[in-house]
mmCIF file of C-alpha atoms in Angstrom:
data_model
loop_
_atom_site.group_PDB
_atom_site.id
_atom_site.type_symbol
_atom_site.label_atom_id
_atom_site.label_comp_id
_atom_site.label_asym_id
_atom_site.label_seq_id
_atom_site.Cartn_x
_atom_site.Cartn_y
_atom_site.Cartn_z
ATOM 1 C CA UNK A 3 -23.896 -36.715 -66.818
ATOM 2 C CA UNK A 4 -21.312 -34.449 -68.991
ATOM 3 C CA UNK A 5 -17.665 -35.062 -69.118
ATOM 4 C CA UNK A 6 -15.106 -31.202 -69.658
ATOM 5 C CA UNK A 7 -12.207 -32.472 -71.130
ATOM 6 C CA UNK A 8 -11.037 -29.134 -70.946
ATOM 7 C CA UNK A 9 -10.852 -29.208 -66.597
ATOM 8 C CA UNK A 10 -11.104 -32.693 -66.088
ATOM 9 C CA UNK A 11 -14.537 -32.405 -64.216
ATOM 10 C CA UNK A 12 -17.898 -34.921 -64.709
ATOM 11 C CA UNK A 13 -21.051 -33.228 -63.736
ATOM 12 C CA UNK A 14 -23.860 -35.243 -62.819
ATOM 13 C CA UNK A 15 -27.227 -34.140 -62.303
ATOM 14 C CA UNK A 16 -29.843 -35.844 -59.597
ATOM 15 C CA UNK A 17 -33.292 -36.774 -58.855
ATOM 16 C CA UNK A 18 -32.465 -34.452 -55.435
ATOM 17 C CA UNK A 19 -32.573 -31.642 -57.568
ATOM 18 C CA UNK A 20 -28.495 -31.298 -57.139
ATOM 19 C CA UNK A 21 -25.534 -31.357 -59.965
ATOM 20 C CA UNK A 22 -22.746 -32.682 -58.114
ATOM 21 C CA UNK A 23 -19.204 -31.417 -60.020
ATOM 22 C CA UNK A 24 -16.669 -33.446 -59.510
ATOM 23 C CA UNK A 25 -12.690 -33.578 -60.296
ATOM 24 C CA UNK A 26 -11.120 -36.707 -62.742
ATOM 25 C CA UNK A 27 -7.992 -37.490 -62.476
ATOM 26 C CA UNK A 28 -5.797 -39.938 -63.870
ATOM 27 C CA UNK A 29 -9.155 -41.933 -65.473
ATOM 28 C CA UNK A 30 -10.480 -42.085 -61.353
ATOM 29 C CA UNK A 31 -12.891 -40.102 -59.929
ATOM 30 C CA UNK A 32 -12.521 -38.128 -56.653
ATOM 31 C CA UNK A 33 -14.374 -38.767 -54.208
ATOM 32 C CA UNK A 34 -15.827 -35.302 -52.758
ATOM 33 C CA UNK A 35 -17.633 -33.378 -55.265
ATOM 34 C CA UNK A 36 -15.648 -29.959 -56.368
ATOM 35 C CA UNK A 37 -19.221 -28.177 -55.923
ATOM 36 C CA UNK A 38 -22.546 -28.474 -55.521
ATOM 37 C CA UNK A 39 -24.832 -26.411 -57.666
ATOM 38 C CA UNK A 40 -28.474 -26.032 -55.652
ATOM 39 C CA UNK A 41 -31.189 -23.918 -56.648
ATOM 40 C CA UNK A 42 -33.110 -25.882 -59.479
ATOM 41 C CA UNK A 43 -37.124 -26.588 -57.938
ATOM 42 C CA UNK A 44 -37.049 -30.165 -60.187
ATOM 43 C CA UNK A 45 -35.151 -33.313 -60.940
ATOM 44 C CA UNK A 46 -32.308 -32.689 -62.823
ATOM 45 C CA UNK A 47 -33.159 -34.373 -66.174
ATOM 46 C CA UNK A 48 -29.818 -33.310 -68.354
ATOM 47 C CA UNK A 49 -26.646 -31.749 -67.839
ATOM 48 C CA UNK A 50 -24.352 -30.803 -71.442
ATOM 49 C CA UNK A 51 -20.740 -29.061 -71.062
ATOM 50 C CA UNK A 52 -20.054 -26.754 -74.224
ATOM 51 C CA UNK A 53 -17.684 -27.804 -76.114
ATOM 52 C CA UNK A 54 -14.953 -25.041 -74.951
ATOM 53 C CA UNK A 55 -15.381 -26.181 -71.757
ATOM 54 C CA UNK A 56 -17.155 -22.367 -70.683
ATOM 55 C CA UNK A 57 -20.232 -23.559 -69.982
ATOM 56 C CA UNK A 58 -22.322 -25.948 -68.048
ATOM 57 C CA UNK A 59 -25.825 -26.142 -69.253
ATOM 58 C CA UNK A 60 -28.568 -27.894 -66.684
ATOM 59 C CA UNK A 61 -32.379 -28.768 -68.080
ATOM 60 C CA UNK A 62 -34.670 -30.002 -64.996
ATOM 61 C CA UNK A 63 -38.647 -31.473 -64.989
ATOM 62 C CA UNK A 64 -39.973 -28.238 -64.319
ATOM 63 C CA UNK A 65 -38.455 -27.101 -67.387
ATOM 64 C CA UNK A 66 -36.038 -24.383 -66.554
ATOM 65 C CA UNK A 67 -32.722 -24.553 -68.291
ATOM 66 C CA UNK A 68 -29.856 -22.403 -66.566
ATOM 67 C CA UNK A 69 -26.240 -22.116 -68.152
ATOM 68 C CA UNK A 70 -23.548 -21.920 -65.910
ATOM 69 C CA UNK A 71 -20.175 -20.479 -66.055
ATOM 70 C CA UNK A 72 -17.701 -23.297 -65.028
ATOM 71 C CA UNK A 73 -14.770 -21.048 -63.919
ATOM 72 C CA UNK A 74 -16.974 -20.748 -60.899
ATOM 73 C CA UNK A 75 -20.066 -22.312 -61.353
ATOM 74 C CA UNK A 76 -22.383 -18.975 -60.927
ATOM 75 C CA UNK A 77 -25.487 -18.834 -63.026
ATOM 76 C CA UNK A 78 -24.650 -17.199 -66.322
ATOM 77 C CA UNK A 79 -27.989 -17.332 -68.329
ATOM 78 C CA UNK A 80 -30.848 -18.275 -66.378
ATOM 79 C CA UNK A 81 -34.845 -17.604 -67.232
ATOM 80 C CA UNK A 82 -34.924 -19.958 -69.705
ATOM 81 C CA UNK A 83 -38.034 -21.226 -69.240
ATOM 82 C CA UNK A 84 -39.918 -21.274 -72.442
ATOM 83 C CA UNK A 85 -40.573 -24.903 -72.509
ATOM 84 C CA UNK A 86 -43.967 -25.607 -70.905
ATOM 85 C CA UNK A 87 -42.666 -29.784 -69.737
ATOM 86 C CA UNK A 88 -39.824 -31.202 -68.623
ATOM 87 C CA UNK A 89 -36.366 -31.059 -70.533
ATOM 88 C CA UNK A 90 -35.132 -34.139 -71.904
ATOM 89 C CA UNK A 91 -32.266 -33.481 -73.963
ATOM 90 C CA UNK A 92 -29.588 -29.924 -74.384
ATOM 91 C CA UNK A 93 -27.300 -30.170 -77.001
ATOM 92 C CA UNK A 94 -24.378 -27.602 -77.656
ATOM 93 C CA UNK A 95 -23.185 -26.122 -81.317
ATOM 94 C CA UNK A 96 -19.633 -26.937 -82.091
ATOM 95 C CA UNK A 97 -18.546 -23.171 -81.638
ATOM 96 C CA UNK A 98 -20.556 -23.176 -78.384
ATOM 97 C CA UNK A 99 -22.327 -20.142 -79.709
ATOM 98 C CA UNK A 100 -25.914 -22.154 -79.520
ATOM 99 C CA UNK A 101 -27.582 -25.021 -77.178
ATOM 100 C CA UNK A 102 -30.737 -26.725 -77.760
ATOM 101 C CA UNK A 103 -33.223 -27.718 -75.697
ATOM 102 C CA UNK A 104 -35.858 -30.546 -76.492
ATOM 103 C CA UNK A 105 -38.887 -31.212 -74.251
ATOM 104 C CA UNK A 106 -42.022 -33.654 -73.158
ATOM 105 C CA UNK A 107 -44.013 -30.458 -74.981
ATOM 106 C CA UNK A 108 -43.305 -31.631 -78.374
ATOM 107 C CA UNK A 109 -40.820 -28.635 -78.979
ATOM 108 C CA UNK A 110 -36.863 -28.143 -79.573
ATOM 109 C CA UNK A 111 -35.652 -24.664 -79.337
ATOM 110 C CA UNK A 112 -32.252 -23.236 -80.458
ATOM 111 C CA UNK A 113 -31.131 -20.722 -77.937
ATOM 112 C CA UNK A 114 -28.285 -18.131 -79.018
ATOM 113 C CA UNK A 115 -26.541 -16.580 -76.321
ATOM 114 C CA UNK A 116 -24.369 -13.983 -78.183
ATOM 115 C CA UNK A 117 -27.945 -12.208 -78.631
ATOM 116 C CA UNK A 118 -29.476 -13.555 -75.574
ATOM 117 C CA UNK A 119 -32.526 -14.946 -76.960
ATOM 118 C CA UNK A 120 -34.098 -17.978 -78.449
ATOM 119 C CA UNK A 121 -33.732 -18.053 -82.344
ATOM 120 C CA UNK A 122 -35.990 -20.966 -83.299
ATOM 121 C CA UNK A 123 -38.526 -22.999 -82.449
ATOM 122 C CA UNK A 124 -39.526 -26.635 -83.944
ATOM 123 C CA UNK A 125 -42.802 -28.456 -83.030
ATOM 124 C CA UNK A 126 -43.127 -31.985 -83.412
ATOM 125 C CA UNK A 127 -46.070 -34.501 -83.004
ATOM 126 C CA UNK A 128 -45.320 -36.273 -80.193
ATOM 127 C CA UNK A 129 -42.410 -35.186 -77.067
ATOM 128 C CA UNK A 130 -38.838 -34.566 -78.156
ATOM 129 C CA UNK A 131 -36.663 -36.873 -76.844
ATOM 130 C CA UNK A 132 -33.186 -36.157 -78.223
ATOM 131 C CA UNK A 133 -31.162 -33.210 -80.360
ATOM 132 C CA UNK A 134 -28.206 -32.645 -81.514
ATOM 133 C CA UNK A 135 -25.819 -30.925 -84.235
ATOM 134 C CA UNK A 136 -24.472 -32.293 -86.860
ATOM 135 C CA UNK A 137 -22.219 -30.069 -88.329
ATOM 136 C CA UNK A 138 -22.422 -26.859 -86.230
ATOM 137 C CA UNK A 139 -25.741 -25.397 -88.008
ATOM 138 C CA UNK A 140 -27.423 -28.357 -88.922
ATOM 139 C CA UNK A 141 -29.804 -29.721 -85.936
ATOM 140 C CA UNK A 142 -31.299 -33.130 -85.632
ATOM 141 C CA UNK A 143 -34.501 -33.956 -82.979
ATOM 142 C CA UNK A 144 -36.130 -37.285 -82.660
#
């Protein structure tokens, strides 16, 4: 799940293959989801709001990522499917300019969006668990 402090909305992804949006208000949840957002062919394995609030980006086993634009939840950036297992973690730079992706295939990838392609690749030894940035350019995987 992803909180967007920005609209007050929790996304939560599903083992149905679903991310369920939904509306927060005053600390409570409401009941009905806002939207529904169909269309990925696996479990949803990780959802990650940017940290403007733009973007909703969703990571599933069959290891498609596909960045969505939260003013109306349409795709924005789909095709990202250079990961060859399931996605485990997405993690978003602090300008929201780049999201990575880790993976079950022992990668992490660093996708900027202002060029529209991926910009780096790491490999590890075993299945990436878990990214993140540190300081807006600096990227940790484990």
């Amino acid at each position: 799940l992803s909180y967007n402090d920005a609209t007050k909305e929790l996304a939560v992804g599903g083992d149905d293959k679903l991310v369920r949006v939904y509306t927060v208000k005053g600390g409570d949840l409401v009941k009905n989801p806002k939207t529904t957002i169909k269309g990925h062919r696996g479990v949803v394995k990780k959802v990650a709001y940017s940290p403007d609030g733009k973007f909703l980006a969703v990571g599933d086993k069959f290891r498609e990522i596909i960045v969505y634009d939260t003013s109306d939840y349409s795709p924005k950036y789909t095709e990202l499917l250079f990961h060859s297992g399931a996605v485990t973690d997405l993690s978003w730079s602090s300008d929201s300019a780049y999201l990575v992706s880790s993976s079950l295939d022992k990668t992490s990838i660093v996708w900027d969006f202002a060029n529209g392609k991926h910009i780096k690749e790491n490999t590890h030894y075993q299945g990436v668990r878990g990214t993140c940035f540190i300081d807006g350019k600096t990227l940790l995987t484990a």
